[in-house]
Amino acid sequence: MLVVMAVQVCCRGQRLSLLMLSRSVSHSSVSVREPDSHTHSHTHTPVPFSRSAIGTFFQERPLLTNSFTQDALLQAYLQRHLPEQVQQDLLLFGERLVSEIEALGRQCELTPPVLQRYDAWGRRVDRILTCDAWTRLKHISAQEGLVAAGYERTYGEWSRVYQMSKIYLFAPSAGLYTCPLAMTDGAAKVIESLGVPVREEFKRLTTRDEKRFWTSGQWMTERRGGSDVSSGTETVARRQQDGWFKLYGFKWFTSATDADVTLTLARITDQHGRSTAGSSGLSLFLAKVWDSDGSCNGIEVQRLKDKLGTRQVPTAELLLDGMSAQLLSEEGRGVASIANMLTITRIHNTVCAVGTMRRITHLCREYARKRAAFGKLLKDHALHVQTLSRLEVETRAAFLFAMEVCRLLGREENRSASDRDTLLLRLLTPVAKLYTAKQAVSVVSEGLESFGGQGYIEDTGLPSMLRDAQVLSIWEGTTNVLSLDVLRSIAKSSGSVLQAFFTDVTERLQVAEASAALHPAVTSLHTSLSALKRFAQTAAARPTGALEQSARDLAYSLARIYMGALLVDHAAWENATHTDIYAALRWCDQDLCPVVSRDGAGCYDPQTAVMDTALVYDGLQP
Ligand code: MFK
């Protein structure tokens, strides 16, 4: 009887619930007449796997809703630090993400850019054709002030937090339009900090007017590689009589090559064509990518890169064959000048990494409320929920870290930064970038797994999240390059950045000590901080090689301790919830100071490097 009812209602189109009803009947002890394959049944009993029995729908999809209203930590953080109107703006933005932006981002993934090298008449044009959605995302970025908000400074020292909160929400829906935005923000920062007279460019990079908005590229990587910029940069700049320069070189990786302008490094040559090698020979230039007639400014696009992910972004190899450019930095101060851009793009990278983690955790928990296995919903399987809760802890820690770095940047730009803030910003920018990038890859990977096979299916949109996450630890400085940057910041400040770190963490722990519930976490952080201090005291006396070997573990230790301090700080806030406290406790039950554990295990001893090499090359014939 039940089955007949099911079929009848199924005909009215309510397939899913009825299908479940039908299945529950067949799995129960109620007897169901099996169809006879040898006789044509004239009853309403469905044949297994016939269209009427299976319907067209198999699994519930996780629905994307307003990601602002779903995000308890973001809302609490903003409530703690920023006026109500910011939440209103983000609420509306969250709606726009669902109703408009998400579809545009998906279209960018499905319609990657193409290079049109010649026009129909054989003329070389080198046009990079992007889809309409890419252009639309540019307009939306301007309207929403995704770069502008950082420069309008409406919220004083919290302006960067406001701007980056929007980037954080935007990133997982934006089809990688965050890439040109990061570089645009970085270029604006460089121009502003150098105080150079390129006001028109600055205004266009930071406007909310979509018709005037320009994006910028950041062309640093050449054929010899992208990390060792000082020795890898071969591009030369020839001075022209009008004071401008013509650039000749080969840029091997240029992201978002459809930008309006770009910053790039080159070596100025003397009248004999000679230039200075190394970092001190590099100067920073600003160039328009396109001439007023739409043709390239002395640029040949060799090809678009065929990448694992970020396929939405037109990444190209470019031959600079006399590109007109103007000098932006002092001669020979190129690397130091573009460092401001690196700071900004690394912070964007951090924020986007956290945005991606947040998106996958939201999708996972949504799916777990709908998907049943082994007789109950995934959300009712303790092991599944434990896995998701670990992802949530990672995401929360990363969120607080990203926002703290944004806050420090905002304070510096608002001229309200203390010396400690400035030191912390220098130290924590690479730490946050390198650590959150790794977290994003691991959280997204685990998140995909929680969808089972569906996480591996392209048109769910899930696999592209993993592909796109992988770049976060590669561009803007790999994990090891940034770990060495951390060492460099310590050495250059004679250890002051570490002192600032120790003082800051200690103060945060003092605040959290008042909470009994946080006691285990605070104790663990104190222990780790003391161990790190002892390691730092002995570090100066270690050989350079041993220090380099410890660089990644040191950076991880700084990240974990700082994230722990931020979690307990947030959990000690008067409006914190029991989940805030729980997240802090869970974070602190891991090894917070791997550099000390590994040091104890002899990982940085002199013979270890030899053994590492022997292990890596074991079995390789000379
Ligand atoms: C979602 C996000 C999207 C982002 C999209 C971006 C797409 C674009 C893709 C790319 O372009 S990827 C390529 C990015 N390339 C890098 O990230 C370069 C990685 N390599 C480094 O970071 C090296 O550490 C570096 C090139 C900076 C080393 O160069 P040097 O010449 O050996 O640096 P050196 O001599 O230590 O420092 C030169 C000056 O720069 C010094 O200033 P002073 O001369 O005043 O003393 C340093 O203090 C300064 N400096 C270097 N790194 C700095 C810095 N200042 C502040 N912060 C830093 N991190």
mmCIF file of N, CA and C in Angstrom, residues 239-245 324-325:
data_model
loop_
_atom_site.group_PDB
_atom_site.id
_atom_site.type_symbol
_atom_site.label_atom_id
_atom_site.label_comp_id
_atom_site.label_asym_id
_atom_site.label_seq_id
_atom_site.Cartn_x
_atom_site.Cartn_y
_atom_site.Cartn_z
ATOM 1 N N ARG A 239 67.263 54.028 -21.066
ATOM 2 C CA ARG A 239 66.733 55.377 -20.854
ATOM 3 C C ARG A 239 66.493 56.067 -22.195
ATOM 4 N N GLN A 240 65.352 56.733 -22.303
ATOM 5 C CA GLN A 240 65.027 57.495 -23.512
ATOM 6 C C GLN A 240 65.276 58.985 -23.252
ATOM 7 N N GLN A 241 65.279 59.739 -24.303
ATOM 8 C CA GLN A 241 65.599 61.168 -24.149
ATOM 9 C C GLN A 241 64.563 61.905 -23.314
ATOM 10 N N ASP A 242 63.322 61.431 -23.359
ATOM 11 C CA ASP A 242 62.271 62.129 -22.592
ATOM 12 C C ASP A 242 62.230 61.700 -21.125
ATOM 13 N N GLY A 243 63.189 60.881 -20.714
ATOM 14 C CA GLY A 243 63.234 60.455 -19.310
ATOM 15 C C GLY A 243 62.507 59.139 -19.065
ATOM 16 N N TRP A 244 61.720 58.690 -20.046
ATOM 17 C CA TRP A 244 61.082 57.379 -19.913
ATOM 18 C C TRP A 244 62.076 56.288 -20.290
ATOM 19 N N PHE A 245 61.649 55.039 -20.169
ATOM 20 C CA PHE A 245 62.540 53.908 -20.447
ATOM 21 C C PHE A 245 61.865 52.946 -21.426
ATOM 22 N N SER A 324 57.349 50.712 -23.157
ATOM 23 C CA SER A 324 57.553 52.036 -22.540
ATOM 24 C C SER A 324 57.171 51.980 -21.074
ATOM 25 N N ALA A 325 58.045 52.503 -20.242
ATOM 26 C CA ALA A 325 57.775 52.453 -18.801
ATOM 27 C C ALA A 325 58.387 53.658 -18.118
#
